[in-house]
mmCIF file of C-alpha atoms in Angstrom:
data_model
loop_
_atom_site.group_PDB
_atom_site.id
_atom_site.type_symbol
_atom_site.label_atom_id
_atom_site.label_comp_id
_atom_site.label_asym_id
_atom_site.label_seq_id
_atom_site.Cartn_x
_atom_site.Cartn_y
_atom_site.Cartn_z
ATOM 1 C CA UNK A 96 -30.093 10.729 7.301
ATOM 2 C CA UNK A 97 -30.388 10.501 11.064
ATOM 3 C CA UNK A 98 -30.231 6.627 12.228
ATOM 4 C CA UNK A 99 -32.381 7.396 15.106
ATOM 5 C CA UNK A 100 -35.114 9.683 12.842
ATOM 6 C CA UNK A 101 -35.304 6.279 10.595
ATOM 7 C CA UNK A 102 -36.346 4.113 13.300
ATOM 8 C CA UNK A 103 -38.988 6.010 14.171
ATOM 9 C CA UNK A 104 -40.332 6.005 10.875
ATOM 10 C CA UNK A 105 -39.674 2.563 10.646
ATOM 11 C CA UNK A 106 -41.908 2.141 14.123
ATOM 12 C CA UNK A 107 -44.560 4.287 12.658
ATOM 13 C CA UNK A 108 -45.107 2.325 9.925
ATOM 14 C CA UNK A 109 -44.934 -1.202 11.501
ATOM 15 C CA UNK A 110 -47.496 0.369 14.214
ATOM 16 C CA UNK A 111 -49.794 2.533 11.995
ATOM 17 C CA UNK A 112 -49.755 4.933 14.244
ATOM 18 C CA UNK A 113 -47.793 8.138 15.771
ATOM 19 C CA UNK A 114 -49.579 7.577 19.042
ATOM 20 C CA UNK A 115 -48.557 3.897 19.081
ATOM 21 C CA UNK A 116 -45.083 4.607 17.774
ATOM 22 C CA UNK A 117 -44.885 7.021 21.201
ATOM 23 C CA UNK A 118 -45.862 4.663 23.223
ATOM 24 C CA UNK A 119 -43.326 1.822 22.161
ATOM 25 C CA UNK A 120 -40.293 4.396 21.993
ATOM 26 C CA UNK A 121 -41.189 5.910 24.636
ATOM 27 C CA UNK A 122 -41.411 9.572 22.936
ATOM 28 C CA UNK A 123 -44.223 12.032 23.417
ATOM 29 C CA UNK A 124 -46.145 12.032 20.153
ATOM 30 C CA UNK A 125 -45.080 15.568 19.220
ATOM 31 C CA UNK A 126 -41.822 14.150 19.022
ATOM 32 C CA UNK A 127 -41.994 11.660 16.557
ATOM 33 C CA UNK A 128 -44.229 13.661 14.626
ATOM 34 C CA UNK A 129 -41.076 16.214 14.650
ATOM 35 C CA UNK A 130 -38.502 13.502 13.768
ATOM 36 C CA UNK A 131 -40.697 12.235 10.884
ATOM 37 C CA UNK A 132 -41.252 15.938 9.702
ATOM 38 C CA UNK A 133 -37.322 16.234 10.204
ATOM 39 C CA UNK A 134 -36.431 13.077 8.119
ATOM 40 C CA UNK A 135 -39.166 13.819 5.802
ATOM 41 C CA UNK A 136 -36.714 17.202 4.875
ATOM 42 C CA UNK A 137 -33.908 15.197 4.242
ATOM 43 C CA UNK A 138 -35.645 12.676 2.245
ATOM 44 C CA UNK A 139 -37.312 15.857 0.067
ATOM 45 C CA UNK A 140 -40.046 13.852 0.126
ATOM 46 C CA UNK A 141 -43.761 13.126 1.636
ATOM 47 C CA UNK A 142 -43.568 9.723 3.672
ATOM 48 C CA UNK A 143 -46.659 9.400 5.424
ATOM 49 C CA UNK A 144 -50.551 10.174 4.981
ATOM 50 C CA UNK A 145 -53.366 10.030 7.095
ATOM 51 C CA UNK A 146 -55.618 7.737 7.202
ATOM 52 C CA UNK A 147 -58.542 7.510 9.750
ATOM 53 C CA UNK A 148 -56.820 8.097 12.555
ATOM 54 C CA UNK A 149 -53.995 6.409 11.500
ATOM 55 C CA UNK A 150 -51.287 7.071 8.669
ATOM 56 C CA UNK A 151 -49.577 4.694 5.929
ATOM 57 C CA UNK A 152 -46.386 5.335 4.520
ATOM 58 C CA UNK A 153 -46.450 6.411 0.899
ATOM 59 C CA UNK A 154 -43.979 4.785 -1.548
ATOM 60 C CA UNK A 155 -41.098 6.679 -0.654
ATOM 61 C CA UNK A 156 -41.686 5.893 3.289
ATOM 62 C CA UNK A 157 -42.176 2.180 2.749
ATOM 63 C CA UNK A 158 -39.065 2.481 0.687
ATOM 64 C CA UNK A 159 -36.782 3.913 3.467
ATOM 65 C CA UNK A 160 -38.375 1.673 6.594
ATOM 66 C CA UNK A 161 -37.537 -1.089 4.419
ATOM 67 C CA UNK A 162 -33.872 0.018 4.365
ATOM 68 C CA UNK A 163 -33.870 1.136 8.032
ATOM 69 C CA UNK A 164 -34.311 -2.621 8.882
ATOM 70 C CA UNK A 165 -31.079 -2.977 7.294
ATOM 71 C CA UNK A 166 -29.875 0.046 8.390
ATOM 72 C CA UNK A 167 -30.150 -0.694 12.130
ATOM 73 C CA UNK A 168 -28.970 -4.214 11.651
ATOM 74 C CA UNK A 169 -25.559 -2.812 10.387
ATOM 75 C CA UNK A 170 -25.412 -0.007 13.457
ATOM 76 C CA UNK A 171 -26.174 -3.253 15.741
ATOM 77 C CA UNK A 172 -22.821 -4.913 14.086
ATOM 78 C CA UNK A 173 -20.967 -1.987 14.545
ATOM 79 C CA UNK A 174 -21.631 -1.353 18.053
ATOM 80 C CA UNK A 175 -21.103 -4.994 18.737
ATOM 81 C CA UNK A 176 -17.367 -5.238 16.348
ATOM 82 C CA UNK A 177 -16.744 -2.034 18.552
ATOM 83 C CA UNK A 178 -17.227 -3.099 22.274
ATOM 84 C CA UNK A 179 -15.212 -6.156 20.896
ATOM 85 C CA UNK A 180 -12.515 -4.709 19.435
ATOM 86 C CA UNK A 181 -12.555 -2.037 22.974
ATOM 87 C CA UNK A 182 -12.221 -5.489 25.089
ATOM 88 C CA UNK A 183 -9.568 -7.065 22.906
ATOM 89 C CA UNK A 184 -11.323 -10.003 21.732
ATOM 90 C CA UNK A 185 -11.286 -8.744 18.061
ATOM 91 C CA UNK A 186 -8.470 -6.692 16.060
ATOM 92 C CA UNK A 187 -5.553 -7.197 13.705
ATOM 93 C CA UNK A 188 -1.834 -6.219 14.189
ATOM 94 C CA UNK A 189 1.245 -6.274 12.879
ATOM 95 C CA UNK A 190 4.039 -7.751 14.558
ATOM 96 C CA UNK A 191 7.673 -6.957 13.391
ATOM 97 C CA UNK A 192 10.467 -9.247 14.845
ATOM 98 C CA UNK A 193 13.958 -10.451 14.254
ATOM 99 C CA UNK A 194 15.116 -13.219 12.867
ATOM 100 C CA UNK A 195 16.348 -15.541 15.639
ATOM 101 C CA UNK A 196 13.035 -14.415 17.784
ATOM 102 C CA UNK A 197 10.638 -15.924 15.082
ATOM 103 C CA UNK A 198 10.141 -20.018 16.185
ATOM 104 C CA UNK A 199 11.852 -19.450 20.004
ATOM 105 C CA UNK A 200 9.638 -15.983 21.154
ATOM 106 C CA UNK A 201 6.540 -15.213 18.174
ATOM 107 C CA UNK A 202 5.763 -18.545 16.958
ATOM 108 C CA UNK A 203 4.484 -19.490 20.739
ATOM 109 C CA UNK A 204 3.319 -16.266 21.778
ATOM 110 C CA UNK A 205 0.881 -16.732 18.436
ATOM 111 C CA UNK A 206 -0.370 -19.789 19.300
ATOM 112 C CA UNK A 207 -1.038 -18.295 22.657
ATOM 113 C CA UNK A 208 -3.149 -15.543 21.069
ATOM 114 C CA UNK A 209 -4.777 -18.311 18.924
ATOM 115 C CA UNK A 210 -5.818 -20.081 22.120
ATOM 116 C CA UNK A 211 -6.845 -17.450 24.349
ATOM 117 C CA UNK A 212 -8.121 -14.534 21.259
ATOM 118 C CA UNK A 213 -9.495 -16.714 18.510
ATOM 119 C CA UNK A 214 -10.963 -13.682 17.142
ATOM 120 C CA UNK A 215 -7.419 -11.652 17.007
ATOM 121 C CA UNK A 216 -5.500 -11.514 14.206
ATOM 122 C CA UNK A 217 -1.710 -11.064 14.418
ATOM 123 C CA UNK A 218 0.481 -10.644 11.062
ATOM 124 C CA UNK A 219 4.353 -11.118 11.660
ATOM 125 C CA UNK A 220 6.838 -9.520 9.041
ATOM 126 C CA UNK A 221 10.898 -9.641 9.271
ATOM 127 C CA UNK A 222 11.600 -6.448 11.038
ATOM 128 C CA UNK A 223 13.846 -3.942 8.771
ATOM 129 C CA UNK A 224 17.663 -4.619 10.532
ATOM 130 C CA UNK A 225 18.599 -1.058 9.337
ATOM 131 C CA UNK A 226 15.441 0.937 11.648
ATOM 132 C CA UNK A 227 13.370 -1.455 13.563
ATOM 133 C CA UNK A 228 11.409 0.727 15.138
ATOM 134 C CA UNK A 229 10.922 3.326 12.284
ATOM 135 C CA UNK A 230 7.440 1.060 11.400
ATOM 136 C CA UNK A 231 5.862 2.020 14.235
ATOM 137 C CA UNK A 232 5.782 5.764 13.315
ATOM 138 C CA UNK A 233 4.435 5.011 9.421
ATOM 139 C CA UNK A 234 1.726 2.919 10.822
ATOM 140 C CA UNK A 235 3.511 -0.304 9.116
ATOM 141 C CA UNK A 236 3.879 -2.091 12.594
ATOM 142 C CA UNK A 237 1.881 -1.981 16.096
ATOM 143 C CA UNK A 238 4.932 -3.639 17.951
ATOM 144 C CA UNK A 239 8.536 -4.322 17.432
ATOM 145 C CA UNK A 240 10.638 -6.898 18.760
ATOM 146 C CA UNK A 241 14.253 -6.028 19.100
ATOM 147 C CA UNK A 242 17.727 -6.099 20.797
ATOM 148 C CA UNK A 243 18.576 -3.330 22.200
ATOM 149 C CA UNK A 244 21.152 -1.967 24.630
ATOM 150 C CA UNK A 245 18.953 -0.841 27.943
ATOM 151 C CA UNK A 246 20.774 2.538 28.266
ATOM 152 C CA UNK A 247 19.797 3.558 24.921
ATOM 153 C CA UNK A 248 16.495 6.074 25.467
ATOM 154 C CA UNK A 249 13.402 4.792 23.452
ATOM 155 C CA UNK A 250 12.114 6.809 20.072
ATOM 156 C CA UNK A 251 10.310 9.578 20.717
ATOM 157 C CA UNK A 252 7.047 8.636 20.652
ATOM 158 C CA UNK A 253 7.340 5.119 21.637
ATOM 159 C CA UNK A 254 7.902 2.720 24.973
ATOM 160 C CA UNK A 255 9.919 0.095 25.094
ATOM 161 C CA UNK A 256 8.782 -3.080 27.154
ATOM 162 C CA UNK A 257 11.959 -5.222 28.872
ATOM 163 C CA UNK A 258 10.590 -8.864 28.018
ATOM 164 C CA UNK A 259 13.619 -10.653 28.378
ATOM 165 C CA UNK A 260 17.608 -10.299 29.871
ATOM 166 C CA UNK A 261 18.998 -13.006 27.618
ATOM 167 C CA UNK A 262 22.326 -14.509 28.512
ATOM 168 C CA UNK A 263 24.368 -16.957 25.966
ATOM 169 C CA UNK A 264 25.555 -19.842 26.494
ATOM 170 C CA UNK A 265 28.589 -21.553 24.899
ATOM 171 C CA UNK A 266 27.515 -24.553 22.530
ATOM 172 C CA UNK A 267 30.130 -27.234 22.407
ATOM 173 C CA UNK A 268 30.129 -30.958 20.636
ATOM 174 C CA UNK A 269 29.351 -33.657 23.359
ATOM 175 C CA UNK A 270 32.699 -35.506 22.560
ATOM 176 C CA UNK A 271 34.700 -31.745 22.724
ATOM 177 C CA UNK A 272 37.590 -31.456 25.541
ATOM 178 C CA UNK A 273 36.061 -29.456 27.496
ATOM 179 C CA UNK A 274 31.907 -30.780 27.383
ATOM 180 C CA UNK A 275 32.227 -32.260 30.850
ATOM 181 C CA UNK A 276 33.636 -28.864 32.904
ATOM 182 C CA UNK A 277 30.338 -26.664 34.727
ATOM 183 C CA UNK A 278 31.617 -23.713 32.971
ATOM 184 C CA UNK A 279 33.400 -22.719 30.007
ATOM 185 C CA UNK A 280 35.363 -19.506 29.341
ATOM 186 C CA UNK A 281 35.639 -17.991 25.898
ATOM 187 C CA UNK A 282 39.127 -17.671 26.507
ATOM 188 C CA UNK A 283 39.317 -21.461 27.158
ATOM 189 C CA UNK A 284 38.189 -21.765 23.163
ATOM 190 C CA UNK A 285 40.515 -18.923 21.471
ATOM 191 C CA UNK A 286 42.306 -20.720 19.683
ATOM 192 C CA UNK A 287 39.534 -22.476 17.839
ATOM 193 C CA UNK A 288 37.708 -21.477 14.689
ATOM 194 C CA UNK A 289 34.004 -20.483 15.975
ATOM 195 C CA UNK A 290 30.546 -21.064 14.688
ATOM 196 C CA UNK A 291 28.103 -18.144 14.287
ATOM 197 C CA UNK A 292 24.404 -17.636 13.703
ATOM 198 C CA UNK A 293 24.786 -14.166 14.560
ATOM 199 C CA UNK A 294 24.643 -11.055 12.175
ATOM 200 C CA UNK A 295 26.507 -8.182 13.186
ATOM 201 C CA UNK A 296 24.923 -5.502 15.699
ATOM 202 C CA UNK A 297 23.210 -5.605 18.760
ATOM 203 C CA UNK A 298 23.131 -9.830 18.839
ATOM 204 C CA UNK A 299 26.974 -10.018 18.387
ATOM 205 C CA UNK A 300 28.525 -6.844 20.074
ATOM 206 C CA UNK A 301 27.752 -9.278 23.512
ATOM 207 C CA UNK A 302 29.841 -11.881 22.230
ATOM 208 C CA UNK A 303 32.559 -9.829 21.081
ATOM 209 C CA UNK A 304 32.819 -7.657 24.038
ATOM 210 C CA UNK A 305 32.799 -10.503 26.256
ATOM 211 C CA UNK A 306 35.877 -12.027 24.518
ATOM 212 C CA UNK A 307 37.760 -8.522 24.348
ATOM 213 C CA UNK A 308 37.541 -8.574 28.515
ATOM 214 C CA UNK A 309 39.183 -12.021 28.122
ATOM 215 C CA UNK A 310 41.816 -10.362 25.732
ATOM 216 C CA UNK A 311 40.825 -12.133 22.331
ATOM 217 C CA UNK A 312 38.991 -11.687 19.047
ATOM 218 C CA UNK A 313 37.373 -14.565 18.082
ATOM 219 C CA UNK A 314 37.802 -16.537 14.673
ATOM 220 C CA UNK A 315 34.523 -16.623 13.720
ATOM 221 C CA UNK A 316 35.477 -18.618 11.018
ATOM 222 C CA UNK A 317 31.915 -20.750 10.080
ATOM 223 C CA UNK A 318 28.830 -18.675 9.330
ATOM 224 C CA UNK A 319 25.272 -19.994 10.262
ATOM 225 C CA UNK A 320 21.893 -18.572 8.957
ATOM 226 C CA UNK A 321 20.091 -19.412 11.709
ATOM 227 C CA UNK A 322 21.127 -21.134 15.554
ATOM 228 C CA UNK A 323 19.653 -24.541 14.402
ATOM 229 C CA UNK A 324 21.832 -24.638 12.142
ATOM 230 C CA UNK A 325 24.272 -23.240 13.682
ATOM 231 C CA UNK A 326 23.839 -26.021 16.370
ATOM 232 C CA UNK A 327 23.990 -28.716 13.620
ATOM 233 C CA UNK A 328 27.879 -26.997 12.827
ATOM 234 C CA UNK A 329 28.711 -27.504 16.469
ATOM 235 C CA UNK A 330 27.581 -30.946 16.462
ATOM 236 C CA UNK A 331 29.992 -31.862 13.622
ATOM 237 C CA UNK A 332 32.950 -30.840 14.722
ATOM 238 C CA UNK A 333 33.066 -27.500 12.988
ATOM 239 C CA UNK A 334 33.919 -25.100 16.187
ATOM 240 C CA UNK A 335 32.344 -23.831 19.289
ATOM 241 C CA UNK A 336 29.523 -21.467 19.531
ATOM 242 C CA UNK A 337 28.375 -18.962 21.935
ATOM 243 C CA UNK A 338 24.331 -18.319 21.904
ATOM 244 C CA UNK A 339 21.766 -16.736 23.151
ATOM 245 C CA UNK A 340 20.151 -18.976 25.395
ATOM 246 C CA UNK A 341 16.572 -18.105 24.153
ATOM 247 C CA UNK A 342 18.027 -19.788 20.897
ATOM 248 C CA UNK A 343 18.321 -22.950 22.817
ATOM 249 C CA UNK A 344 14.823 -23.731 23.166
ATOM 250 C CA UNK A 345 15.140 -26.203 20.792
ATOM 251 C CA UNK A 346 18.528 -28.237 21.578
ATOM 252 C CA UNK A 347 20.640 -30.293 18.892
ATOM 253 C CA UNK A 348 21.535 -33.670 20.543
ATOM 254 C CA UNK A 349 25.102 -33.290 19.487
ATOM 255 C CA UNK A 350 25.649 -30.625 21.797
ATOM 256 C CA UNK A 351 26.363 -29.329 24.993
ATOM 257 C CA UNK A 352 25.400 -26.199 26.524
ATOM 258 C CA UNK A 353 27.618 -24.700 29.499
ATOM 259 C CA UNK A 354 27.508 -21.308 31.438
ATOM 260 C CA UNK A 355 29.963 -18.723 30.108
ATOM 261 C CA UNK A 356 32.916 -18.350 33.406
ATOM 262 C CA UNK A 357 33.940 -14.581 33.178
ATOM 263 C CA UNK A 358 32.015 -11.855 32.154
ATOM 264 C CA UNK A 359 28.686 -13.215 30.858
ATOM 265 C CA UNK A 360 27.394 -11.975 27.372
ATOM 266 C CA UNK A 361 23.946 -10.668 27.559
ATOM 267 C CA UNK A 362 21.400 -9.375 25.203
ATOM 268 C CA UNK A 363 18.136 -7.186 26.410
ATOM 269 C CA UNK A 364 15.005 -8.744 24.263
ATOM 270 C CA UNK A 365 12.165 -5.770 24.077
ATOM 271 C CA UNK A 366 8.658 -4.657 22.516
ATOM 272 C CA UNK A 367 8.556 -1.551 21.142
ATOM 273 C CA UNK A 368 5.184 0.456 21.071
ATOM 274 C CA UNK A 369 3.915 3.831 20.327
ATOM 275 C CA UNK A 370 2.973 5.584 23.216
ATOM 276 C CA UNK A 371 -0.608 6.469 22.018
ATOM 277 C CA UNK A 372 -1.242 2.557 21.561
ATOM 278 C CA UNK A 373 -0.701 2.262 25.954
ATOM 279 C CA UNK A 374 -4.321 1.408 26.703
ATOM 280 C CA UNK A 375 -4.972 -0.329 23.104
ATOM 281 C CA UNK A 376 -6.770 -3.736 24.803
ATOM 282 C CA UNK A 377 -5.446 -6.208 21.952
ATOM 283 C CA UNK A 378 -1.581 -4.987 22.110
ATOM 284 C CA UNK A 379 -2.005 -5.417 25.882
ATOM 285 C CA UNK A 380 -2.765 -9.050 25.078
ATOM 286 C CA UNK A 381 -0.378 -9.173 22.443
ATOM 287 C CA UNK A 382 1.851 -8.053 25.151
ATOM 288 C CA UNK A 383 1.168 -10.329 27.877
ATOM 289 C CA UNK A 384 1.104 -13.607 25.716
ATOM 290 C CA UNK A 385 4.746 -12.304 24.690
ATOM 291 C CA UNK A 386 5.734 -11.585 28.237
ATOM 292 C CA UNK A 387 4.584 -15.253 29.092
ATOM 293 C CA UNK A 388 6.797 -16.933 26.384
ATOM 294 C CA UNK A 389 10.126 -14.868 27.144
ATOM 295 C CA UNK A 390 9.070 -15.813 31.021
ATOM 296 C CA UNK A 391 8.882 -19.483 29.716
ATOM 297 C CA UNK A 392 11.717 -21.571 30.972
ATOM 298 C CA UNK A 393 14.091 -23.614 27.896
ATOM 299 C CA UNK A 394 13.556 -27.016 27.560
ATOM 300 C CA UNK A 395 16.194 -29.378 26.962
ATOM 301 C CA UNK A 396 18.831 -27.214 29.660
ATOM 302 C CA UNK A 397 18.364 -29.391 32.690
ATOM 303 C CA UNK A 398 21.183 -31.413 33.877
ATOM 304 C CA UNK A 399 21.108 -34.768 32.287
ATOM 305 C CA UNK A 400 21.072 -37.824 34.350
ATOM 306 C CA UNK A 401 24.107 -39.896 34.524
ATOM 307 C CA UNK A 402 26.391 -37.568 32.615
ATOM 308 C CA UNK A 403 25.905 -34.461 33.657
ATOM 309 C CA UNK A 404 25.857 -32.843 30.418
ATOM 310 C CA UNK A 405 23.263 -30.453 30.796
ATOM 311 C CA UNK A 406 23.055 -27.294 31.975
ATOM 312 C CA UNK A 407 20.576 -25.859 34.891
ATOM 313 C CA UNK A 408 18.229 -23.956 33.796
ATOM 314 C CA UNK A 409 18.519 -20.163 34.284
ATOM 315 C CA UNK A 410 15.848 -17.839 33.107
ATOM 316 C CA UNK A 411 15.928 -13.638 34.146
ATOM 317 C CA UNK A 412 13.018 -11.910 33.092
ATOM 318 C CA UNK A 413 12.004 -8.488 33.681
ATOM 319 C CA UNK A 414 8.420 -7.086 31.921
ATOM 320 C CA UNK A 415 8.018 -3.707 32.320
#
């Protein structure tokens, strides 16, 4: 049944009168005596009679202006849910990510969203390390965070968003030989077992292409499951690390952090999108509050006073 054919009759009846119901919707009275004889088709049944020069619905009339109440109280919701979800207040989507990027890059980009979209809802699932991106063309995921080497051409189908250029750092004990130099080399630390957080792919191929230039493989002897952790191994004397400086957001106090000398390891943090999704208003702010995190500098990097074992901050971002 037309939405628009039930109001009428709905107006009809609280007036008592076509010529009244004209007048407040502003129709000619041959045209809601159309509607009426239009809705009164689809209903298969009589819903008004004449009386005087008035009319009163019969049962079946009463029956459906009762429900058109309820009827245009729902199409009122919708329109309102709509121009909310169309401005990005309201919405839900699915965030894929990997591991190390959960507490440094989504945790803080949701609490973003929280502040600024209370109304948003963002759901954040381990990204598959196999095909990252393959959830965005089932429909499983709305955006993907991954590493990625920049020359590699997106999926068709999809854009990919530059949030981040992340360098590493190398992670030493505070008491280690070399905790008090500006920079460290990789080279400088060959012959030492290493810690590592990181699996292999994308977040590793940095590190060891970095120490092939300086003509080494390194021992990566200690495995980590995560950097805090992996920062906790440093701390106790268990090897060097090299990291991701994103990672260091949150800094062990039994470390060091010092610039890499030589050719410094790099990893390109992105969002992933469909291409269809471009004007979608919530992933834009799903987008921006990401953008604003990666942009965020690391606490915990400046130089310390007195000892000078800290490290200046250096942030590059690029958000395409």
């Amino acid at each position: 049944m037309d939405v628009r054919r039930l109001r009428t009759l709905r107006t009809v009846v609280a007036t008592g009168s076509i010529t009244a119901a004209a007048t407040e919707l502003g129709y000619t009275p041959s045209a809601v005596s159309q509607q009426i004889a239009a809705l009164e088709r689809e209903a298969g049944s009589r819903l008004l009679e004449r009386i005087g020069r008035g009319v009163r619905p019969t049962a079946a009339g009463r029956l459906l202006a009762e429900h058109a109440v309820a009827v245009e109280e729902r199409v009122l919701e919708a329109a309102e849910a709509l121009a909310d979800l169309r401005a990005g207040r309201t919405g839900r989507l699915t965030l894929h990510h990997f591991a190390s990027a959960g507490t440094t890059l989504v945790v803080p980009a949701l609490l973003r969203m929280r502040r600024d979209h209370p109304r948003m809802r963002v759901v954040p699932e381990p990204a598959d390390p196999t095909d990252p991106t393959a959830a965005l063309d089932t429909g499983a995921a709305d955006l993907v965070l991954t590493v990625r080497p920049e020359h590699v051409p997106p999926r068709p189908g999809t854009r990919v968003v530059l949030l981040r250029r992340d360098p590493y750092r190398v992670v030493l004990p505070v008491d280690h030989p070399r905790a008090r130099e500006p920079t460290v080399s990789p080279a400088d630390l060959a012959d030492e077992p290493w810690v590592c957080a990181e699996p292999p792919g994308p977040c590793l191929d940095p590190i060891l292409d970095a120490c092939a230039t300086a003509g080494f493989r390194p021992d990566l002897a200690v495995r980590a499951e995560d950097h805090a952790t992996a920062q906790g191994f440093v701390a106790a004397g268990l090897g060097p690390a090299v990291m991701p400086l994103l990672a260091l957001r949150h800094r062990h106090p039994g470390v060091v952090v010092r610039p890499v000398r030589g050719p410094e390891p790099v990893r390109a943090i992105s969002a992933v999108v469909r291409d269809s999704d471009g004007e979608h208003p919530a992933l834009r702010s799903l987008l921006a509050a990401l953008r604003a995190e990666a942009a965020a500098g690391v606490p915990g990097t400046e130089p310390d006073a007195g000892g000078g074992v800290g490290e200046p901050a250096t942030t590059t971002v690029e958000a395409g």
